[in-house]
Amino acid sequence: MLLVCCIVFGSNAAFALEKSDRTNSPRPPADISGTVKDSKGEALPGVTVKIEGTSFGTVTDIKGNFHIRVNDGAVLVFTFIGYTEQRVPYTGQASLNVTMQDAANMLNEVVAVGYGTQKRSNVTGASSTISAKEVAKRPLENVSQALQGTVSGVAVTSTSGQPGRDPSIIIRGVNTITGGTTPLYVIDGYIGGGPDVNVNDIASIEVLKDAAATAIYGSRGSNGVVLITTKSGQSGKTVINFDAWFQKGEIPKELDLMDAYDFARSVNSQYVATGGLAPFSQQQLNDYKTNGGTDWQRALQQKPFVQNYQLDVSGGNDNVKYRVSLNYLDQPGLILNQWYKDTKFRSTIDAKLNNKMDLRIIVAASLPQSHNNSYNGGLVDPFNLAAEYDPLSPIRNPDGSFVQSAPYASIQPNPIAQALSQSVDNSSTNVDGQLSFNYRIIDGLTFTSNDVYNLGWSLNQSVFGPGTGSYVSHSDYADVNSSKNTSYITSNYLTYKKTFGDHSITATALYEQSQDNGVSVDARSNNLSTYNLGYYNLALGGTQLTSSGYGADGLISYMARVNYAYKEKYEISASIRDDGSSHLTQKYSTFPSIGLSWNVGREDFLANSPVFSDFKVRATYGQTGNQSVGAYSSIAQISTAGNPSTAYYYSGAGGPASNATFLGTPAPKSLKWEVKTAYDLGVDMSFLKGRITFVVDAYTNKVNDLLYNVPIPQYLGGGNVQSNIGSIGNKGLEFALGGTPISTQKFKWTTNFNVSMNRNKVLSLQGINNITDGFGIIKVGLPLGEFYGYKFLGTWKTDQAAQAALYGEKPGDARYADLNNDHAITSADYEPLGNATPRYSYGFINDFTYGHFTLSFMFQGEQGNQIFSQTLAYLWGGLGDMKNATLAEAVPENLWTPQHQTDNPAWSNTSHNENNSSRYVYDASYCKLKNLSLAYHIPNDLLSRIKVRSLEVYVSGQNLLTITKFPGYDPEVYNGNTTNDQGQEFGVIPNPRTFTVGFRLGL
């Protein structure tokens, strides 16, 4: 009610002021029209045209035309993201033709900063922009892919080649040891909107990297912030766009494995060397040499045909504009019986209610579906088994049934049977409703309310019956899980903008609240009597188990920000945010920031420089947080169970068991935010009238009060308690060089090169010596992502026989470093073996346009990081689940012999193939040709004859070339889900090599 009264009162007051103004200065208005084009003479739709000092304005239509009523002496201001602001005085012209220049003069570019926009010249924080034009260069399935190789300081890794998987994103190093590295996404003001927005709906992406830029998001800004602005409708004729691309994919590299003949020879050699008899006769070897056996890698693979369709319709008038889009993706996987499909819808309506009030309504929906796309790698995944499986075994028996297992190599089930027999089906429906209201109370003061309600449903169904490893081990089952989630967030803020003389000020005050709720139900049935009905009749199981869950959390925030500029030379920006979370015992925490900048290029001594077009220096300080703990981590837990060890039997031991309730994990005494304190020093420069741009940033940050699950003794309830235990630090350098070196009437060359270096170190664990997790270790003084295991020293040589005997070994056996010299290789001999964090990462993008043709290519890479490959470790055999080697390098003539003393251990009863050793740590540096495309823009004079507005056709290829020393499938992929197990690879499907053809049609 108070808000309504304010709106009514404000409207009446403003009306009175406007009436008074008209009475005091009755100047007859004039209607003018005009056209806005870019530097190449092409129409620019969506350019904002406003009368300076007022709220009156319009937007250019699809042909770049605009119409507006102005008074004599008014100044029209033309703004568009990615272009230099233009100011044109009105002096009685009947029409205006305006040319917008690319914001190569980068400080004039208008950018999103969170809760508003600013000219880059007034931005003190570190941020980078990706335009819709850059996004459109590649056939992308998700937003995360658009960031790879395009922005300095942002490391994007495609960790799996499975369809529907999002890449891993790390902005300026890892900032937590238990939480994820995913940045906060803000879509049209929707905080936490997620990366699943349709890439064809994106108008621009702004990446906020330093704490001064992200501190306005407080506890959610520690991993950086990605601001996404989506496209909206324009006034004028209805515009229809239809885009489609079609793609053929393939696994770019196969491992060099033994054929049947070499495998049989290797098994013979192994059996004889370990005291057994050769299982294969010479005749059998000759037969295997002829038929070659089963190529399990090829048998499991498929070459998927991917389809993507996009349709959008937009239009409107000066008061109401609309845009509706629909996108469909059909993406089969690289292995059999795997696919991902997604349908996305988005509708945007912008309404001008009156001269003071605007309303935006957005409805967005996504309906992803997947089948068997959740493989996590490891021993039992079909892709891993295809490299481990016995090439002597056929896929099927003579009667057509699957061979269940093989006598040699892997002891796991048939990978083809596993892939074709299991079903893991996931489907979701996500609907977002967003209402944005702007009310211009008085000149310079605006109230904005942005409210988003989200509904999400998911249904996950799985069945592991005949043909799967679960069925062979009598642990077959079917499972159905259903969940519903709702969330609501309201952001309400006042913005005051005022320019007086050489001074300008922008102030923002915010109140924000969010609430999340979720419920779930799970039903599982084991050992079904028949699997003909799949997961549709769980009553057929021998045993059933049901469970349900509920969760809720909330966040309340207050934020204030002030930006001040003098002569657009000197800027200062300060903000403070206070967040209160239901997750923690210390509910509230405050996150301040301050930023300073100096536009040196606007000083008199550089104003007419023939070299510098812009020169700006920035310095910032800020704090952000991370609340990556469960919703009820600050509350003591109570556990329930009905198993014999915890149940109570009211009718004696033979009666029914009751559910017992007993002490669970205790509450932490103190649980507070992880807090990142960061400093940044940056320089923005452009040269030769804005033709070349250069940006460099140096930063350092420290994260205190790291959250970690500390084990609790059973007598205190057991489990793990979230605790604040230590600190980590990051420091780094970023460089970005770009521009348009050549631009003529027929030929244009644009380029962008960026490189980022980050150094990470664990500074404190509060008395804990180290934390080990699988093959990783967190240790003070070392960076995160450190591998941990035995150091492989090769093989014992003939002249080292006496020394080998001290370990019960002999020449030819594997040799490992004995750190404590106790003549035994145990876990006490583990040591750091390498690190998954690259020394630097880079991207190099070039576009060459000649006439109507555009050739684009993009290289992306990382240097100085390692990868721990369990895939290759198991292919050498000699392990419990992998009896015999299948790798071609392991043929008998490559192993150690007295005459040929290599570092490949001989088969021996005393040798050990330790899979967690430096033998399987490899250089993971790589350089990939991520994209190569050739596009042709059909000339407009030809299209006008068939009443087509625009048409572009293109062909492209992705991951066409990889330069690396890593002998495995792909140096970019890994299994890890946390910051400590990054770079650990075990049977992960590689990123595909793809070939694409597509078109973009405008009507």
XYZ file of N, CA, C and O in Angstrom, residues 418-545:
512
model
N 26.219 -53.231 -21.105
C 25.936 -52.238 -20.074
C 25.315 -50.979 -20.681
O 24.316 -50.449 -20.192
N 25.905 -50.463 -21.762
C 25.429 -49.230 -22.387
C 24.018 -49.389 -22.960
O 23.191 -48.475 -22.856
N 23.746 -50.549 -23.569
C 22.444 -50.748 -24.221
C 21.353 -51.208 -23.266
O 20.165 -51.073 -23.581
N 21.734 -51.751 -22.104
C 20.739 -52.339 -21.207
C 20.290 -51.402 -20.099
O 19.171 -51.525 -19.602
N 21.127 -50.496 -19.667
C 20.738 -49.610 -18.577
C 19.912 -48.444 -19.113
O 19.997 -48.072 -20.287
N 19.101 -47.861 -18.239
C 18.342 -46.661 -18.570
C 18.388 -45.717 -17.385
O 17.951 -46.081 -16.288
N 18.942 -44.544 -17.604
C 18.919 -43.471 -16.616
C 18.302 -42.270 -17.318
O 18.938 -41.620 -18.139
N 17.032 -42.016 -17.023
C 16.262 -40.992 -17.727
C 15.917 -39.851 -16.775
O 15.303 -40.067 -15.724
N 16.300 -38.660 -17.178
C 16.025 -37.465 -16.383
C 15.240 -36.469 -17.228
O 15.574 -36.227 -18.390
N 14.220 -35.898 -16.641
C 13.460 -34.850 -17.316
C 13.109 -33.775 -16.304
O 12.832 -34.076 -15.138
N 13.129 -32.543 -16.754
C 12.850 -31.416 -15.862
C 11.992 -30.394 -16.578
O 12.007 -30.296 -17.812
N 11.269 -29.645 -15.794
C 10.516 -28.492 -16.286
C 10.818 -27.325 -15.366
O 10.577 -27.401 -14.156
N 11.395 -26.277 -15.933
C 11.754 -25.102 -15.156
C 11.069 -23.887 -15.760
O 11.222 -23.611 -16.959
N 10.319 -23.175 -14.952
C 9.585 -22.000 -15.418
C 9.946 -20.808 -14.540
O 9.881 -20.890 -13.306
N 10.338 -19.704 -15.170
C 10.651 -18.464 -14.475
C 9.655 -17.397 -14.893
O 9.414 -17.197 -16.095
N 9.114 -16.700 -13.930
C 8.273 -15.541 -14.191
C 8.913 -14.318 -13.564
O 9.191 -14.314 -12.357
N 9.173 -13.290 -14.368
C 9.900 -12.123 -13.886
C 9.116 -10.850 -14.186
O 8.644 -10.637 -15.308
N 8.994 -10.001 -13.180
C 8.307 -8.723 -13.319
C 9.257 -7.622 -12.878
O 9.710 -7.602 -11.734
N 9.570 -6.704 -13.802
C 10.462 -5.587 -13.501
C 9.694 -4.286 -13.678
O 9.119 -4.041 -14.746
N 9.695 -3.475 -12.634
C 8.947 -2.223 -12.641
C 9.897 -1.062 -12.375
O 10.692 -1.091 -11.431
N 9.833 -0.030 -13.226
C 10.648 1.163 -13.058
C 9.731 2.372 -12.915
O 8.828 2.577 -13.735
N 10.009 3.154 -11.887
C 9.210 4.353 -11.647
C 10.156 5.543 -11.449
O 10.960 5.567 -10.519
N 10.082 6.499 -12.358
C 10.898 7.697 -12.284
C 10.170 8.707 -11.397
O 9.267 9.428 -11.850
N 10.543 8.751 -10.127
C 9.829 9.531 -9.116
C 9.942 11.027 -9.406
O 8.948 11.735 -9.524
N 11.170 11.488 -9.521
C 11.461 12.859 -9.945
C 12.670 12.782 -10.855
O 13.246 11.713 -11.059
N 13.047 13.911 -11.396
C 14.195 13.920 -12.297
C 15.432 13.370 -11.583
O 15.857 13.889 -10.550
N 15.988 12.313 -12.126
C 17.197 11.720 -11.586
C 16.987 10.621 -10.570
O 17.923 9.887 -10.257
N 15.770 10.484 -10.017
C 15.516 9.473 -8.989
C 14.563 8.413 -9.530
O 13.437 8.724 -9.923
N 15.012 7.162 -9.512
C 14.236 6.052 -10.071
C 14.110 4.932 -9.042
O 15.084 4.585 -8.361
N 12.918 4.400 -8.959
C 12.690 3.213 -8.136
C 12.530 2.006 -9.062
O 11.803 2.054 -10.048
N 13.235 0.920 -8.735
C 13.166 -0.303 -9.528
C 12.816 -1.474 -8.618
O 13.411 -1.641 -7.550
N 11.861 -2.252 -9.059
C 11.511 -3.486 -8.350
C 11.602 -4.638 -9.345
O 10.969 -4.614 -10.400
N 12.415 -5.604 -9.005
C 12.610 -6.769 -9.871
C 12.239 -8.011 -9.074
O 12.885 -8.338 -8.080
N 11.183 -8.701 -9.494
C 10.674 -9.857 -8.761
C 10.649 -11.079 -9.678
O 10.140 -11.000 -10.803
N 11.198 -12.182 -9.180
C 11.284 -13.406 -9.973
C 10.747 -14.570 -9.146
O 11.106 -14.746 -7.973
N 9.879 -15.359 -9.767
C 9.364 -16.579 -9.136
C 9.732 -17.752 -10.039
O 9.519 -17.704 -11.249
N 10.311 -18.770 -9.443
C 10.764 -19.933 -10.202
C 10.067 -21.193 -9.707
O 9.939 -21.418 -8.498
N 9.623 -22.009 -10.650
C 9.062 -23.321 -10.357
C 9.881 -24.367 -11.103
O 10.158 -24.207 -12.307
N 10.261 -25.418 -10.416
C 11.027 -26.472 -11.057
C 10.550 -27.846 -10.640
O 10.331 -28.105 -9.444
N 10.333 -28.688 -11.620
C 9.965 -30.076 -11.366
C 10.989 -30.970 -12.050
O 11.466 -30.672 -13.158
N 11.322 -32.069 -11.429
C 12.228 -33.028 -12.073
C 11.765 -34.443 -11.764
O 11.246 -34.728 -10.682
N 11.951 -35.300 -12.728
C 11.630 -36.720 -12.589
C 12.830 -37.510 -13.082
O 13.214 -37.401 -14.254
N 13.441 -38.267 -12.188
C 14.612 -39.073 -12.504
C 14.250 -40.543 -12.339
O 13.887 -40.980 -11.248
N 14.355 -41.290 -13.436
C 13.982 -42.698 -13.441
C 15.160 -43.526 -13.949
O 15.784 -43.177 -14.959
N 15.433 -44.614 -13.265
C 16.555 -45.457 -13.673
C 16.242 -46.921 -13.445
O 15.495 -47.277 -12.529
N 16.832 -47.744 -14.291
C 16.682 -49.184 -14.144
C 17.977 -49.856 -14.579
O 18.543 -49.534 -15.629
N 18.460 -50.767 -13.733
C 19.657 -51.552 -14.011
C 19.282 -53.020 -13.881
O 19.355 -53.609 -12.799
N 18.832 -53.587 -15.003
C 18.372 -54.965 -15.022
C 19.309 -55.872 -15.786
O 20.534 -55.665 -15.775
N 18.777 -56.884 -16.477
C 19.617 -57.832 -17.227
C 20.532 -57.103 -18.216
O 20.124 -56.150 -18.883
N 21.771 -57.585 -18.294
C 22.759 -56.989 -19.175
C 23.648 -55.979 -18.486
O 24.657 -55.560 -19.049
N 23.298 -55.580 -17.283
C 24.105 -54.600 -16.553
C 24.952 -55.287 -15.491
O 24.670 -56.413 -15.077
N 25.967 -54.590 -15.034
C 26.822 -55.133 -13.989
C 26.066 -55.347 -12.692
O 26.361 -56.278 -11.946
N 25.075 -54.495 -12.427
C 24.278 -54.657 -11.210
C 23.516 -55.973 -11.223
O 23.377 -56.644 -10.195
N 23.039 -56.366 -12.407
C 22.291 -57.624 -12.520
C 23.223 -58.822 -12.307
O 22.853 -59.796 -11.635
N 24.433 -58.736 -12.850
C 25.396 -59.829 -12.685
C 25.758 -60.018 -11.213
O 25.916 -61.146 -10.732
N 25.844 -58.900 -10.473
C 26.222 -58.980 -9.056
C 25.007 -59.086 -8.140
O 25.137 -58.939 -6.921
N 23.812 -59.339 -8.705
C 22.569 -59.525 -7.957
C 22.181 -58.279 -7.144
O 21.565 -58.386 -6.085
N 22.567 -57.117 -7.639
C 22.174 -55.865 -6.982
C 21.352 -55.005 -7.944
O 21.398 -53.783 -7.888
N 20.608 -55.667 -8.848
C 19.793 -54.974 -9.836
C 18.641 -54.239 -9.165
O 18.158 -54.644 -8.095
N 18.197 -53.168 -9.788
C 17.148 -52.354 -9.167
C 16.514 -51.426 -10.190
O 17.018 -51.234 -11.310
N 15.381 -50.832 -9.763
C 14.746 -49.731 -10.487
C 14.436 -48.647 -9.473
O 14.120 -48.940 -8.312
N 14.561 -47.406 -9.897
C 14.416 -46.295 -8.963
C 13.683 -45.145 -9.643
O 13.898 -44.869 -10.833
N 12.821 -44.468 -8.889
C 12.115 -43.283 -9.373
C 12.231 -42.201 -8.322
O 11.919 -42.427 -7.147
N 12.694 -41.038 -8.733
C 12.822 -39.901 -7.832
C 12.098 -38.707 -8.432
O 12.315 -38.364 -9.593
N 11.255 -38.090 -7.641
C 10.510 -36.912 -8.094
C 10.750 -35.770 -7.117
O 10.753 -35.977 -5.900
N 10.964 -34.577 -7.653
C 11.211 -33.429 -6.780
C 10.557 -32.181 -7.342
O 10.321 -32.066 -8.553
N 10.264 -31.268 -6.447
C 9.696 -29.978 -6.822
C 10.412 -28.903 -6.036
O 10.620 -29.020 -4.826
N 10.790 -27.833 -6.734
C 11.496 -26.739 -6.089
C 10.848 -25.416 -6.475
O 10.462 -25.218 -7.633
N 10.731 -24.549 -5.518
C 10.228 -23.201 -5.777
C 11.197 -22.194 -5.180
O 11.831 -22.463 -4.148
N 11.323 -21.054 -5.822
C 12.163 -19.996 -5.285
C 11.561 -18.652 -5.648
O 10.875 -18.509 -6.670
N 11.842 -17.696 -4.808
C 11.340 -16.337 -5.026
C 12.426 -15.361 -4.612
O 13.072 -15.527 -3.575
N 12.654 -14.361 -5.436
C 13.618 -13.317 -5.090
C 13.042 -11.972 -5.502
O 12.489 -11.830 -6.596
N 13.136 -11.018 -4.598
C 12.694 -9.663 -4.897
C 13.843 -8.699 -4.623
O 14.452 -8.727 -3.547
N 14.151 -7.887 -5.618
C 15.192 -6.872 -5.510
C 14.544 -5.510 -5.698
O 13.950 -5.246 -6.755
N 14.644 -4.659 -4.700
C 14.014 -3.342 -4.749
C 15.075 -2.291 -4.452
O 15.730 -2.351 -3.398
N 15.240 -1.347 -5.369
C 16.299 -0.369 -5.152
C 15.951 0.989 -5.757
O 15.194 1.107 -6.724
N 16.510 2.007 -5.126
C 16.417 3.383 -5.587
C 17.736 3.780 -6.217
O 18.816 3.471 -5.682
N 17.664 4.456 -7.359
C 18.857 4.940 -8.046
C 18.718 6.445 -8.278
O 17.709 6.906 -8.825
N 19.725 7.164 -7.841
C 19.722 8.618 -8.034
C 20.921 9.008 -8.889
O 22.063 8.694 -8.551
N 20.656 9.689 -9.997
C 21.698 10.161 -10.897
C 21.589 11.670 -11.045
O 20.502 12.188 -11.315
N 22.715 12.340 -10.900
C 22.705 13.788 -11.012
C 24.044 14.289 -11.530
O 25.103 13.839 -11.088
N 23.979 15.185 -12.491
C 25.173 15.841 -13.013
C 25.032 17.338 -12.768
O 24.016 17.944 -13.116
N 26.052 17.891 -12.118
C 26.030 19.327 -11.863
C 27.427 19.874 -12.143
O 28.391 19.577 -11.439
N 27.505 20.621 -13.254
C 28.803 21.133 -13.678
C 29.732 20.002 -14.067
O 29.384 19.161 -14.907
N 30.905 19.974 -13.460
C 31.899 18.932 -13.746
C 31.714 17.699 -12.880
O 32.494 16.760 -12.967
N 30.695 17.717 -12.049
C 30.506 16.636 -11.093
C 29.320 15.768 -11.507
O 28.307 16.267 -11.995
N 29.447 14.469 -11.289
C 28.319 13.560 -11.497
C 28.335 12.518 -10.398
O 29.396 12.096 -9.927
N 27.136 12.143 -9.987
C 27.002 11.191 -8.891
C 25.880 10.214 -9.208
O 24.860 10.580 -9.801
N 26.103 8.968 -8.877
C 25.077 7.930 -8.987
C 25.054 7.173 -7.665
O 26.084 6.653 -7.224
N 23.895 7.117 -7.042
C 23.761 6.427 -5.764
C 22.661 5.376 -5.866
O 21.624 5.603 -6.491
N 22.900 4.215 -5.254
C 21.946 3.107 -5.282
C 21.753 2.574 -3.870
O 22.728 2.377 -3.136
N 20.497 2.354 -3.491
C 20.162 1.745 -2.190
C 19.235 0.564 -2.451
O 18.225 0.702 -3.143
N 19.579 -0.607 -1.899
C 18.896 -1.858 -2.244
C 18.400 -2.602 -1.014
O 19.081 -2.651 0.020
N 17.221 -3.188 -1.146
C 16.743 -4.222 -0.223
C 16.399 -5.448 -1.066
O 15.696 -5.346 -2.077
N 16.885 -6.609 -0.620
C 16.702 -7.831 -1.415
C 16.389 -8.993 -0.491
O 16.960 -9.114 0.606
N 15.503 -9.858 -0.945
C 15.136 -11.033 -0.155
C 14.894 -12.201 -1.085
O 14.318 -12.044 -2.170
N 15.349 -13.366 -0.681
C 15.115 -14.576 -1.474
C 14.722 -15.725 -0.569
O 15.105 -15.784 0.600
N 13.956 -16.642 -1.134
C 13.470 -17.812 -0.397
C 13.456 -19.002 -1.342
O 13.032 -18.889 -2.497
N 13.948 -20.149 -0.854
C 13.963 -21.380 -1.639
C 13.323 -22.501 -0.839
O 13.560 -22.636 0.375
N 12.532 -23.330 -1.526
C 11.896 -24.486 -0.892
C 11.981 -25.683 -1.842
O 11.877 -25.521 -3.069
N 12.166 -26.850 -1.290
C 12.229 -28.049 -2.116
C 11.697 -29.272 -1.395
O 11.890 -29.426 -0.179
N 10.995 -30.128 -2.126
C 10.527 -31.407 -1.587
C 10.893 -32.502 -2.578
O 11.011 -32.262 -3.788
N 11.086 -33.702 -2.087
C 11.436 -34.827 -2.963
C 10.899 -36.126 -2.394
O 10.717 -36.263 -1.179
N 10.628 -37.062 -3.288
C 10.184 -38.405 -2.921
C 10.970 -39.397 -3.765
O 11.120 -39.200 -4.988
N 11.473 -40.452 -3.128
C 12.249 -41.461 -3.844
C 11.702 -42.845 -3.521
O 11.387 -43.151 -2.359
N 11.570 -43.649 -4.567
C 11.119 -45.041 -4.396
C 12.085 -45.952 -5.140
O 12.392 -45.707 -6.308
N 12.525 -46.992 -4.467
C 13.502 -47.916 -5.046
C 13.028 -49.346 -4.828
O 12.538 -49.694 -3.750
N 13.193 -50.161 -5.858
C 12.787 -51.559 -5.786
C 13.940 -52.422 -6.272
O 14.506 -52.176 -7.344
N 14.289 -53.447 -5.499
C 15.422 -54.306 -5.821
C 14.955 -55.674 -6.321
O 13.906 -56.178 -5.910
N 15.773 -56.260 -7.206
C 15.568 -57.637 -7.669
C 14.146 -57.861 -8.186
O 13.395 -58.703 -7.668
N 13.775 -57.108 -9.209
C 12.443 -57.224 -9.777
C 12.243 -58.597 -10.413
O 13.186 -59.185 -10.971
N 11.027 -59.108 -10.336
C 10.738 -60.418 -10.922
C 10.800 -60.373 -12.446
O 11.076 -61.390 -13.090
N 10.510 -59.243 -13.032
C 10.673 -59.040 -14.469
C 11.008 -57.572 -14.702
O 10.545 -56.691 -13.973
N 11.823 -57.345 -15.728
C 12.197 -55.976 -16.066
C 11.562 -55.530 -17.376
O 11.959 -54.519 -17.950
N 10.564 -56.286 -17.817
C 9.897 -55.922 -19.072
C 9.177 -54.577 -18.969
O 8.965 -53.898 -19.980
N 8.797 -54.184 -17.754
C 8.110 -52.906 -17.559
C 9.068 -51.815 -17.106
O 8.636 -50.708 -16.763
N 10.351 -52.103 -17.090
C 11.332 -51.098 -16.714
C 11.102 -50.576 -15.316
O 10.947 -51.329 -14.356
N 11.029 -49.233 -15.187
C 10.830 -48.614 -13.888
C 9.365 -48.224 -13.654
O 9.057 -47.429 -12.765
N 8.435 -48.794 -14.434
C 7.040 -48.394 -14.341
C 6.206 -49.222 -13.362
O 5.050 -48.907 -13.131
N 6.764 -50.295 -12.802
C 6.028 -51.063 -11.801
C 6.999 -51.541 -10.732
O 7.521 -52.655 -10.777
N 7.241 -50.675 -9.747
C 8.199 -50.998 -8.693
C 7.670 -52.061 -7.740
O 8.424 -52.613 -6.939
N 6.387 -52.363 -7.796
C 5.826 -53.398 -6.925
C 6.352 -54.781 -7.271
O 6.180 -55.723 -6.492
N 6.993 -54.943 -8.420
C 7.519 -56.242 -8.837
C 8.817 -56.613 -8.124
O 9.324 -57.711 -8.289
N 9.367 -55.700 -7.323
C 10.636 -55.955 -6.665
C 10.520 -56.839 -5.447
O 9.470 -56.911 -4.794
N 11.623 -57.506 -5.127
C 11.657 -58.332 -3.928
C 11.638 -57.486 -2.672
O 11.044 -57.870 -1.660
N 12.293 -56.349 -2.696
C 12.263 -55.412 -1.568
C 12.070 -54.005 -2.119
O 12.527 -53.682 -3.226
N 11.374 -53.187 -1.329
C 11.163 -51.785 -1.717
C 11.625 -50.876 -0.586
O 11.569 -51.238 0.594
N 12.067 -49.709 -0.987
C 12.504 -48.710 -0.013
C 12.027 -47.347 -0.487
O 12.226 -46.983 -1.645
